[in-house]
Each structure stands twice: as structure tokens, then as C-alpha cells.
Amino acid sequence: MAEIIVVTSGKGGVGKTTTSASLATGLAKRGKKVAVIDFDVGLRNLDLIMGCERRVVYDFVNVIQGEATLKQALIKDKRFENLYVLAASQTRDKDALSKEGVEKVLKDLAADGFDYVLCDSPAGIEKGAFLAMYFADKAIVVVNPEVSSVRDSDRVLGLLASKTHRAERNEGEVSAHLLLTRYSPARVETGEMLSIADVEEVLGLKTIGVIPESGDVLNASNKGEPVIMDGESIAGQAYEDAVARLLGEDRPLRFITVEKKGFFSKLFGG
């Protein structure tokens, strides 16, 4: 049975698609069969970050509308044969998605032997975001450690608790985890940014990953490569840790404290 994971947030631009791409790639690296679906109809960025934008022939909406089969629309990743991308449509409206259509796609993926299906949600609480989370077993709530991002994510948690398939059938809440992006320990120390404990307290969630502020994320996106593929990058390593925790491994959080300069660094201005 495929585990359905929604990657969601209240605010745009916090790194959901980067997170979806890296988590999906990390799970595939560990031998899991993974599909990642772009629910952001009208915009479509997941295929760019996954480096397969030139290979999109059919999209998610084409499958839901019966204009293409799921097999025709799924794009196999060139790096991992067990990783597939289902792109969003750039030309349709979000109303082209339907609850029945989404359910059928998810059931077909489960029947095809997928271990994980990641749903890359648009920001906010409109239809695309609602459908991305509706059938989820687990949610990764992506938050920047600043007040407006945290406040907007609190609204999403309300939907996860009450407006999902599980909630409507009294099967319990969707299991939600916090993933902090663009974290800067130096700015936390000066009080410009909320700490991990601050965000956990406000949202009532446990942290599954902390991704440090890094230019590597943008560089990787521009190359069409999930940042988790860059083993030298601290952001890539932090995503690897998040994947390990997602699979039940116990790993300490890294890159969350200010690196203290040594004596010689201070002496020579390093």
C-alpha cells in the first residue's frame, strides 16, 4: 500500500517544491518506488527542479480528464529508475482537478506498486491545496522561521485536522511533521528569526528536518537537480537527514548552531 505524503504550507515561496523534489529523490535513493505529483495547476515548477521539463508530454490534468493514461503521463527520472514525476498543467485552471480524479490516480499508483506518493501542494487553502492533502496519510508542513509563515501554516493544520478523508471518516488526524527551511542560526541568536523551539511551540509539531539557509538550493534548482543530490551541500545533507527520520531513523539535528570561530580564524580574520 502506497503511503501518501503531502508537502504543504500556508505561505508561498517557503520551499515546498524543493522539499518535495529532495524528499522524493532521497526515498528513491534508498530503493523505494516513488511518484511525486505537482498539484500547482497553472504554474508548474516541480518538473524544472527535477530536470525533466522538456520531457513533459501529458500532465496530471490530462490523466484526470481521461485525455491520457497514467502510464503515458508519468516521467521516469533519468537518475533513478524507481522515481517518477507527474507534472502539473500550465494551461488549465485549478478547477480541472476533481476529488474523484485525484483518488483514482492515487489508487492506480498504489496498484502499480509505488511505496510512496508525494503530493507537492500549492500554497494556501484553495482547491489545489485541499485536494493535495485530502487523501494524505502524512503531512510535511514546510515553514520559514518567521511569524507570517508560521501563522499561515497554523491555518493549514486546521484543515489537516478536519477536512481530510481520514478526518471525515473518523480515522484520526493526518500525521503532521514540521520541516523548517532557510534556517539561519546567526539570525536566531540575534532575535531576527524564530528558533526551532518557538515554531514547534506555536504549531504543536515535532521537527523532522531543519534546512539551513544556503545558496546551494538555488544553484541546484537552476541546474534541474534536487539539492539532496549534492552531498557536499549542507542543505543536501539536511534533506538526507530528513529522509532518514521519515523512514524512522533517529538522527540528531545538524546545522542549527552558530559555528564558533577558532583562535587562528579570529586572529587572521577568517
PDB file of C-alpha atoms in Angstrom:
ATOM      1  CA  MET A   1       0.000   0.000   0.000  1.00  0.00           C
ATOM      2  CA  ALA A   2       1.464   3.359  -1.021  1.00  0.00           C
ATOM      3  CA  GLU A   3       1.976   5.938   1.730  1.00  0.00           C
ATOM      4  CA  ILE A   4       0.659   9.314   0.567  1.00  0.00           C
ATOM      5  CA  ILE A   5       2.629  12.301   1.856  1.00  0.00           C
ATOM      6  CA  VAL A   6       1.521  15.879   1.238  1.00  0.00           C
ATOM      7  CA  VAL A   7       4.165  18.612   1.316  1.00  0.00           C
ATOM      8  CA  THR A   8       2.232  21.715   2.271  1.00  0.00           C
ATOM      9  CA  SER A   9       2.433  25.232   3.730  1.00  0.00           C
ATOM     10  CA  GLY A  10       0.278  28.274   4.305  1.00  0.00           C
ATOM     11  CA  LYS A  11       2.630  30.717   2.618  1.00  0.00           C
ATOM     12  CA  GLY A  12       4.136  30.652  -0.866  1.00  0.00           C
ATOM     13  CA  GLY A  13       7.858  30.664  -1.559  1.00  0.00           C
ATOM     14  CA  VAL A  14       8.928  28.697   1.511  1.00  0.00           C
ATOM     15  CA  GLY A  15      10.497  25.787  -0.374  1.00  0.00           C
ATOM     16  CA  LYS A  16       7.722  23.209  -0.799  1.00  0.00           C
ATOM     17  CA  THR A  17       8.699  22.134  -4.304  1.00  0.00           C
ATOM     18  CA  THR A  18      12.391  21.997  -3.390  1.00  0.00           C
ATOM     19  CA  THR A  19      11.383  19.848  -0.412  1.00  0.00           C
ATOM     20  CA  SER A  20       9.103  17.570  -2.467  1.00  0.00           C
ATOM     21  CA  ALA A  21      11.854  17.002  -5.047  1.00  0.00           C
ATOM     22  CA  SER A  22      14.543  16.286  -2.453  1.00  0.00           C
ATOM     23  CA  LEU A  23      12.402  14.002  -0.265  1.00  0.00           C
ATOM     24  CA  ALA A  24      11.199  12.032  -3.306  1.00  0.00           C
ATOM     25  CA  THR A  25      14.766  11.686  -4.598  1.00  0.00           C
ATOM     26  CA  GLY A  26      16.062  10.708  -1.149  1.00  0.00           C
ATOM     27  CA  LEU A  27      13.428   7.973  -0.798  1.00  0.00           C
ATOM     28  CA  ALA A  28      14.245   6.691  -4.300  1.00  0.00           C
ATOM     29  CA  LYS A  29      17.973   6.631  -3.431  1.00  0.00           C
ATOM     30  CA  ARG A  30      17.053   4.256  -0.621  1.00  0.00           C
ATOM     31  CA  GLY A  31      15.361   1.868  -3.033  1.00  0.00           C
ATOM     32  CA  LYS A  32      11.745   2.967  -2.586  1.00  0.00           C
ATOM     33  CA  LYS A  33       9.448   3.262  -5.605  1.00  0.00           C
ATOM     34  CA  VAL A  34       8.317   6.882  -5.538  1.00  0.00           C
ATOM     35  CA  ALA A  35       5.973   9.147  -7.512  1.00  0.00           C
ATOM     36  CA  VAL A  36       5.909  12.896  -6.949  1.00  0.00           C
ATOM     37  CA  ILE A  37       2.881  14.850  -8.206  1.00  0.00           C
ATOM     38  CA  ASP A  38       2.709  18.593  -8.864  1.00  0.00           C
ATOM     39  CA  PHE A  39      -0.698  19.893  -7.688  1.00  0.00           C
ATOM     40  CA  ASP A  40       0.104  23.518  -8.557  1.00  0.00           C
ATOM     41  CA  VAL A  41      -2.047  23.670 -11.697  1.00  0.00           C
ATOM     42  CA  GLY A  42      -1.341  26.795 -13.749  1.00  0.00           C
ATOM     43  CA  LEU A  43       2.214  27.346 -12.502  1.00  0.00           C
ATOM     44  CA  ARG A  44       4.183  24.071 -12.649  1.00  0.00           C
ATOM     45  CA  ASN A  45       7.683  24.171 -11.156  1.00  0.00           C
ATOM     46  CA  LEU A  46       8.338  20.614  -9.994  1.00  0.00           C
ATOM     47  CA  ASP A  47       9.421  19.415 -13.453  1.00  0.00           C
ATOM     48  CA  LEU A  48      12.013  22.232 -13.592  1.00  0.00           C
ATOM     49  CA  ILE A  49      13.579  21.286 -10.270  1.00  0.00           C
ATOM     50  CA  MET A  50      13.529  17.594 -11.234  1.00  0.00           C
ATOM     51  CA  GLY A  51      15.181  18.446 -14.556  1.00  0.00           C
ATOM     52  CA  CYS A  52      12.512  16.874 -16.762  1.00  0.00           C
ATOM     53  CA  GLU A  53      10.638  19.930 -18.106  1.00  0.00           C
ATOM     54  CA  ARG A  54      11.482  19.110 -21.735  1.00  0.00           C
ATOM     55  CA  ARG A  55      10.038  15.617 -21.377  1.00  0.00           C
ATOM     56  CA  VAL A  56       6.518  16.655 -20.299  1.00  0.00           C
ATOM     57  CA  VAL A  57       4.027  15.466 -22.934  1.00  0.00           C
ATOM     58  CA  TYR A  58       0.967  14.752 -20.786  1.00  0.00           C
ATOM     59  CA  ASP A  59       0.218  16.125 -17.339  1.00  0.00           C
ATOM     60  CA  PHE A  60      -1.840  15.471 -14.197  1.00  0.00           C
ATOM     61  CA  VAL A  61      -4.946  17.189 -15.604  1.00  0.00           C
ATOM     62  CA  ASN A  62      -4.738  15.187 -18.862  1.00  0.00           C
ATOM     63  CA  VAL A  63      -4.897  11.992 -16.769  1.00  0.00           C
ATOM     64  CA  ILE A  64      -7.805  13.204 -14.613  1.00  0.00           C
ATOM     65  CA  GLN A  65      -9.757  14.350 -17.721  1.00  0.00           C
ATOM     66  CA  GLY A  66      -9.173  10.988 -19.454  1.00  0.00           C
ATOM     67  CA  GLU A  67      -7.034  12.538 -22.206  1.00  0.00           C
ATOM     68  CA  ALA A  68      -4.012  10.364 -21.336  1.00  0.00           C
ATOM     69  CA  THR A  69      -3.249   7.298 -19.257  1.00  0.00           C
ATOM     70  CA  LEU A  70      -1.229   7.498 -16.073  1.00  0.00           C
ATOM     71  CA  LYS A  71       1.499   5.436 -17.756  1.00  0.00           C
ATOM     72  CA  GLN A  72       1.721   7.988 -20.600  1.00  0.00           C
ATOM     73  CA  ALA A  73       1.961  10.950 -18.220  1.00  0.00           C
ATOM     74  CA  LEU A  74       4.453   9.613 -15.655  1.00  0.00           C
ATOM     75  CA  ILE A  75       8.016  10.723 -16.418  1.00  0.00           C
ATOM     76  CA  LYS A  76      10.740   8.340 -15.275  1.00  0.00           C
ATOM     77  CA  ASP A  77      13.688  10.105 -13.658  1.00  0.00           C
ATOM     78  CA  LYS A  78      16.958   9.657 -15.553  1.00  0.00           C
ATOM     79  CA  ARG A  79      18.957   9.189 -12.344  1.00  0.00           C
ATOM     80  CA  PHE A  80      16.727   6.656 -10.580  1.00  0.00           C
ATOM     81  CA  GLU A  81      14.557   4.143 -12.395  1.00  0.00           C
ATOM     82  CA  ASN A  82      12.226   3.873  -9.373  1.00  0.00           C
ATOM     83  CA  LEU A  83      11.412   7.628  -9.309  1.00  0.00           C
ATOM     84  CA  TYR A  84       8.607   9.179 -11.382  1.00  0.00           C
ATOM     85  CA  VAL A  85       7.238  12.705 -11.849  1.00  0.00           C
ATOM     86  CA  LEU A  86       3.663  13.670 -12.720  1.00  0.00           C
ATOM     87  CA  ALA A  87       3.742  17.302 -13.883  1.00  0.00           C
ATOM     88  CA  ALA A  88       1.031  19.910 -13.428  1.00  0.00           C
ATOM     89  CA  SER A  89      -0.707  21.609 -16.325  1.00  0.00           C
ATOM     90  CA  GLN A  90       0.406  25.151 -17.169  1.00  0.00           C
ATOM     91  CA  THR A  91      -2.665  25.967 -19.223  1.00  0.00           C
ATOM     92  CA  ARG A  92      -5.615  24.695 -17.166  1.00  0.00           C
ATOM     93  CA  ASP A  93      -7.433  26.111 -14.194  1.00  0.00           C
ATOM     94  CA  LYS A  94      -7.265  24.528 -10.722  1.00  0.00           C
ATOM     95  CA  ASP A  95     -10.952  23.598 -11.140  1.00  0.00           C
ATOM     96  CA  ALA A  96      -9.805  20.974 -13.650  1.00  0.00           C
ATOM     97  CA  LEU A  97      -8.803  18.840 -10.642  1.00  0.00           C
ATOM     98  CA  SER A  98     -11.518  16.747  -9.022  1.00  0.00           C
ATOM     99  CA  LYS A  99     -11.632  14.706  -5.845  1.00  0.00           C
ATOM    100  CA  GLU A 100     -12.677  11.578  -7.788  1.00  0.00           C
ATOM    101  CA  GLY A 101      -9.923  12.100 -10.360  1.00  0.00           C
ATOM    102  CA  VAL A 102      -7.226  12.560  -7.718  1.00  0.00           C
ATOM    103  CA  GLU A 103      -8.433   9.483  -5.837  1.00  0.00           C
ATOM    104  CA  LYS A 104      -8.277   7.356  -8.993  1.00  0.00           C
ATOM    105  CA  VAL A 105      -4.705   8.464  -9.773  1.00  0.00           C
ATOM    106  CA  LEU A 106      -3.584   7.700  -6.209  1.00  0.00           C
ATOM    107  CA  LYS A 107      -5.282   4.277  -6.250  1.00  0.00           C
ATOM    108  CA  ASP A 108      -3.700   3.449  -9.621  1.00  0.00           C
ATOM    109  CA  LEU A 109      -0.244   4.377  -8.289  1.00  0.00           C
ATOM    110  CA  ALA A 110      -0.782   2.148  -5.252  1.00  0.00           C
ATOM    111  CA  ALA A 111      -1.887  -0.705  -7.533  1.00  0.00           C
ATOM    112  CA  ASP A 112       1.282  -0.141  -9.580  1.00  0.00           C
ATOM    113  CA  GLY A 113       3.451  -0.967  -6.576  1.00  0.00           C
ATOM    114  CA  PHE A 114       4.550   2.505  -5.536  1.00  0.00           C
ATOM    115  CA  ASP A 115       5.817   2.715  -1.946  1.00  0.00           C
ATOM    116  CA  TYR A 116       5.419   6.490  -1.619  1.00  0.00           C
ATOM    117  CA  VAL A 117       3.417   9.180  -3.396  1.00  0.00           C
ATOM    118  CA  LEU A 118       4.465  12.752  -2.613  1.00  0.00           C
ATOM    119  CA  CYS A 119       1.893  15.468  -3.324  1.00  0.00           C
ATOM    120  CA  ASP A 120       3.570  18.831  -3.924  1.00  0.00           C
ATOM    121  CA  SER A 121       0.847  21.235  -2.807  1.00  0.00           C
ATOM    122  CA  PRO A 122       0.290  24.822  -3.894  1.00  0.00           C
ATOM    123  CA  ALA A 123       0.423  27.345  -1.061  1.00  0.00           C
ATOM    124  CA  GLY A 124      -2.631  28.369   0.905  1.00  0.00           C
ATOM    125  CA  ILE A 125      -6.014  26.767   1.348  1.00  0.00           C
ATOM    126  CA  GLU A 126      -7.617  26.873  -2.116  1.00  0.00           C
ATOM    127  CA  LYS A 127      -8.815  23.864  -4.127  1.00  0.00           C
ATOM    128  CA  GLY A 128      -5.438  22.541  -5.319  1.00  0.00           C
ATOM    129  CA  ALA A 129      -4.040  22.613  -1.778  1.00  0.00           C
ATOM    130  CA  PHE A 130      -7.191  20.994  -0.371  1.00  0.00           C
ATOM    131  CA  LEU A 131      -7.017  18.119  -2.896  1.00  0.00           C
ATOM    132  CA  ALA A 132      -3.286  17.641  -2.336  1.00  0.00           C
ATOM    133  CA  MET A 133      -3.876  17.000   1.365  1.00  0.00           C
ATOM    134  CA  TYR A 134      -7.300  15.313   1.218  1.00  0.00           C
ATOM    135  CA  PHE A 135      -6.091  11.707   0.793  1.00  0.00           C
ATOM    136  CA  ALA A 136      -2.796  12.099   2.710  1.00  0.00           C
ATOM    137  CA  ASP A 137      -1.556   9.685   5.351  1.00  0.00           C
ATOM    138  CA  LYS A 138       1.191  12.058   6.433  1.00  0.00           C
ATOM    139  CA  ALA A 139       1.921  15.782   6.050  1.00  0.00           C
ATOM    140  CA  ILE A 140       5.216  17.639   5.890  1.00  0.00           C
ATOM    141  CA  VAL A 141       4.455  21.261   6.815  1.00  0.00           C
ATOM    142  CA  VAL A 142       7.161  23.493   5.337  1.00  0.00           C
ATOM    143  CA  VAL A 143       7.743  26.686   7.295  1.00  0.00           C
ATOM    144  CA  ASN A 144      10.238  29.547   7.237  1.00  0.00           C
ATOM    145  CA  PRO A 145      11.101  30.557  10.815  1.00  0.00           C
ATOM    146  CA  GLU A 146       9.285  33.883  10.651  1.00  0.00           C
ATOM    147  CA  VAL A 147       5.950  34.980  12.063  1.00  0.00           C
ATOM    148  CA  SER A 148       3.836  35.267   8.894  1.00  0.00           C
ATOM    149  CA  SER A 149       4.896  31.831   7.632  1.00  0.00           C
ATOM    150  CA  VAL A 150       4.132  30.223  10.994  1.00  0.00           C
ATOM    151  CA  ARG A 151       0.746  31.957  11.280  1.00  0.00           C
ATOM    152  CA  ASP A 152      -0.317  30.884   7.775  1.00  0.00           C
ATOM    153  CA  SER A 153       0.753  27.300   8.444  1.00  0.00           C
ATOM    154  CA  ASP A 154      -1.487  27.200  11.512  1.00  0.00           C
ATOM    155  CA  ARG A 155      -4.497  27.556   9.180  1.00  0.00           C
ATOM    156  CA  VAL A 156      -3.286  24.596   7.127  1.00  0.00           C
ATOM    157  CA  LEU A 157      -3.046  22.491  10.299  1.00  0.00           C
ATOM    158  CA  GLY A 158      -6.717  23.258  10.937  1.00  0.00           C
ATOM    159  CA  LEU A 159      -7.609  21.796   7.528  1.00  0.00           C
ATOM    160  CA  LEU A 160      -5.426  18.736   8.106  1.00  0.00           C
ATOM    161  CA  ALA A 161      -7.273  18.117  11.365  1.00  0.00           C
ATOM    162  CA  SER A 162     -10.790  18.493   9.986  1.00  0.00           C
ATOM    163  CA  LYS A 163     -11.084  18.468   6.183  1.00  0.00           C
ATOM    164  CA  THR A 164      -9.249  15.311   5.087  1.00  0.00           C
ATOM    165  CA  HIS A 165     -10.548  11.895   4.085  1.00  0.00           C
ATOM    166  CA  ARG A 166      -9.231  10.438   7.359  1.00  0.00           C
ATOM    167  CA  ALA A 167     -10.905  13.138   9.475  1.00  0.00           C
ATOM    168  CA  GLU A 168     -14.242  12.787   7.693  1.00  0.00           C
ATOM    169  CA  ARG A 169     -14.213   9.020   8.293  1.00  0.00           C
ATOM    170  CA  ASN A 170     -13.102   9.403  11.943  1.00  0.00           C
ATOM    171  CA  GLU A 171      -9.863   7.557  11.222  1.00  0.00           C
ATOM    172  CA  GLY A 172      -7.753  10.046  13.159  1.00  0.00           C
ATOM    173  CA  GLU A 173      -5.759  13.054  12.057  1.00  0.00           C
ATOM    174  CA  VAL A 174      -3.172  13.085   9.316  1.00  0.00           C
ATOM    175  CA  SER A 175       0.223  12.670  10.988  1.00  0.00           C
ATOM    176  CA  ALA A 176       1.925  16.077  10.551  1.00  0.00           C
ATOM    177  CA  HIS A 177       5.614  16.930  10.840  1.00  0.00           C
ATOM    178  CA  LEU A 178       7.445  20.241  10.713  1.00  0.00           C
ATOM    179  CA  LEU A 179      10.211  20.998   8.226  1.00  0.00           C
ATOM    180  CA  LEU A 180      11.960  24.331   8.693  1.00  0.00           C
ATOM    181  CA  THR A 181      13.651  25.889   5.669  1.00  0.00           C
ATOM    182  CA  ARG A 182      16.073  28.819   5.239  1.00  0.00           C
ATOM    183  CA  TYR A 183      17.153  28.469   8.865  1.00  0.00           C
ATOM    184  CA  SER A 184      19.943  30.791   9.984  1.00  0.00           C
ATOM    185  CA  PRO A 185      21.359  30.089  13.471  1.00  0.00           C
ATOM    186  CA  ALA A 186      23.101  33.501  13.478  1.00  0.00           C
ATOM    187  CA  ARG A 187      19.793  35.313  12.872  1.00  0.00           C
ATOM    188  CA  VAL A 188      18.094  33.193  15.550  1.00  0.00           C
ATOM    189  CA  GLU A 189      20.798  34.289  18.019  1.00  0.00           C
ATOM    190  CA  THR A 190      20.161  37.965  17.254  1.00  0.00           C
ATOM    191  CA  GLY A 191      16.387  37.523  17.551  1.00  0.00           C
ATOM    192  CA  GLU A 192      15.673  38.249  13.862  1.00  0.00           C
ATOM    193  CA  MET A 193      14.333  34.749  13.310  1.00  0.00           C
ATOM    194  CA  LEU A 194      12.226  32.334  15.368  1.00  0.00           C
ATOM    195  CA  SER A 195      14.002  29.375  16.949  1.00  0.00           C
ATOM    196  CA  ILE A 196      13.066  25.734  16.316  1.00  0.00           C
ATOM    197  CA  ALA A 197      11.516  25.569  19.796  1.00  0.00           C
ATOM    198  CA  ASP A 198       9.460  28.726  19.104  1.00  0.00           C
ATOM    199  CA  VAL A 199       7.955  27.283  15.910  1.00  0.00           C
ATOM    200  CA  GLU A 200       7.327  23.866  17.474  1.00  0.00           C
ATOM    201  CA  GLU A 201       5.516  25.505  20.391  1.00  0.00           C
ATOM    202  CA  VAL A 202       3.254  27.655  18.191  1.00  0.00           C
ATOM    203  CA  LEU A 203       2.337  24.878  15.741  1.00  0.00           C
ATOM    204  CA  GLY A 204       2.432  21.946  18.172  1.00  0.00           C
ATOM    205  CA  LEU A 205       4.522  19.874  15.745  1.00  0.00           C
ATOM    206  CA  LYS A 206       7.758  17.934  16.032  1.00  0.00           C
ATOM    207  CA  THR A 207      10.555  18.824  13.640  1.00  0.00           C
ATOM    208  CA  ILE A 208      11.513  16.261  11.009  1.00  0.00           C
ATOM    209  CA  GLY A 209      14.128  18.450   9.365  1.00  0.00           C
ATOM    210  CA  VAL A 210      15.899  21.801   9.515  1.00  0.00           C
ATOM    211  CA  ILE A 211      17.290  23.020   6.198  1.00  0.00           C
ATOM    212  CA  PRO A 212      19.901  25.758   6.619  1.00  0.00           C
ATOM    213  CA  GLU A 213      19.947  28.911   4.508  1.00  0.00           C
ATOM    214  CA  SER A 214      22.170  28.038   1.544  1.00  0.00           C
ATOM    215  CA  GLY A 215      22.843  29.296  -1.952  1.00  0.00           C
ATOM    216  CA  ASP A 216      23.206  25.657  -2.995  1.00  0.00           C
ATOM    217  CA  VAL A 217      19.410  25.329  -3.102  1.00  0.00           C
ATOM    218  CA  LEU A 218      19.042  27.936  -5.841  1.00  0.00           C
ATOM    219  CA  ASN A 219      22.079  26.619  -7.728  1.00  0.00           C
ATOM    220  CA  ALA A 220      20.644  23.091  -7.693  1.00  0.00           C
ATOM    221  CA  SER A 221      17.217  24.319  -8.867  1.00  0.00           C
ATOM    222  CA  ASN A 222      18.808  26.204 -11.756  1.00  0.00           C
ATOM    223  CA  LYS A 223      20.615  23.015 -12.791  1.00  0.00           C
ATOM    224  CA  GLY A 224      17.409  20.963 -12.640  1.00  0.00           C
ATOM    225  CA  GLU A 225      18.782  18.790  -9.863  1.00  0.00           C
ATOM    226  CA  PRO A 226      17.282  18.310  -6.379  1.00  0.00           C
ATOM    227  CA  VAL A 227      19.732  19.727  -3.819  1.00  0.00           C
ATOM    228  CA  ILE A 228      19.795  16.374  -1.969  1.00  0.00           C
ATOM    229  CA  MET A 229      21.943  15.116  -4.869  1.00  0.00           C
ATOM    230  CA  ASP A 230      24.726  17.466  -3.749  1.00  0.00           C
ATOM    231  CA  GLY A 231      26.453  15.538  -0.977  1.00  0.00           C
ATOM    232  CA  GLU A 232      28.802  18.455  -0.248  1.00  0.00           C
ATOM    233  CA  SER A 233      25.942  20.873   0.415  1.00  0.00           C
ATOM    234  CA  ILE A 234      24.768  21.370   4.000  1.00  0.00           C
ATOM    235  CA  ALA A 235      21.216  21.793   2.654  1.00  0.00           C
ATOM    236  CA  GLY A 236      21.541  18.498   0.763  1.00  0.00           C
ATOM    237  CA  GLN A 237      22.847  16.756   3.881  1.00  0.00           C
ATOM    238  CA  ALA A 238      19.985  18.200   5.959  1.00  0.00           C
ATOM    239  CA  TYR A 239      17.463  16.793   3.465  1.00  0.00           C
ATOM    240  CA  GLU A 240      19.193  13.380   3.685  1.00  0.00           C
ATOM    241  CA  ASP A 241      18.697  13.545   7.462  1.00  0.00           C
ATOM    242  CA  ALA A 242      15.008  14.422   6.993  1.00  0.00           C
ATOM    243  CA  VAL A 243      14.522  11.398   4.702  1.00  0.00           C
ATOM    244  CA  ALA A 244      16.171   9.160   7.301  1.00  0.00           C
ATOM    245  CA  ARG A 245      13.812  10.454  10.007  1.00  0.00           C
ATOM    246  CA  LEU A 246      10.846   9.997   7.671  1.00  0.00           C
ATOM    247  CA  LEU A 247      11.835   6.327   7.466  1.00  0.00           C
ATOM    248  CA  GLY A 248      12.013   6.024  11.256  1.00  0.00           C
ATOM    249  CA  GLU A 249      15.733   6.519  11.826  1.00  0.00           C
ATOM    250  CA  ASP A 250      16.898   8.545  14.813  1.00  0.00           C
ATOM    251  CA  ARG A 251      19.254  11.331  13.730  1.00  0.00           C
ATOM    252  CA  PRO A 252      20.283  14.466  15.635  1.00  0.00           C
ATOM    253  CA  LEU A 253      19.508  17.830  14.038  1.00  0.00           C
ATOM    254  CA  ARG A 254      22.554  19.410  12.386  1.00  0.00           C
ATOM    255  CA  PHE A 255      23.453  22.928  11.212  1.00  0.00           C
ATOM    256  CA  ILE A 256      21.313  24.552  13.911  1.00  0.00           C
ATOM    257  CA  THR A 257      24.003  26.343  15.946  1.00  0.00           C
ATOM    258  CA  VAL A 258      26.386  29.145  15.068  1.00  0.00           C
ATOM    259  CA  GLU A 259      29.810  27.792  14.182  1.00  0.00           C
ATOM    260  CA  LYS A 260      32.305  29.239  16.649  1.00  0.00           C
ATOM    261  CA  LYS A 261      35.493  30.592  15.122  1.00  0.00           C
ATOM    262  CA  GLY A 262      38.752  29.076  16.264  1.00  0.00           C
ATOM    263  CA  PHE A 263      41.656  31.109  17.665  1.00  0.00           C
ATOM    264  CA  PHE A 264      43.563  31.351  14.373  1.00  0.00           C
ATOM    265  CA  SER A 265      40.416  32.250  12.416  1.00  0.00           C
ATOM    266  CA  LYS A 266      39.826  35.143  14.771  1.00  0.00           C
ATOM    267  CA  LEU A 267      43.491  36.165  14.640  1.00  0.00           C
ATOM    268  CA  PHE A 268      43.685  36.228  10.852  1.00  0.00           C
ATOM    269  CA  GLY A 269      40.123  37.378  10.216  1.00  0.00           C
ATOM    270  CA  GLY A 270      38.962  34.047   8.717  1.00  0.00           C
TER     271      GLY A 270
END
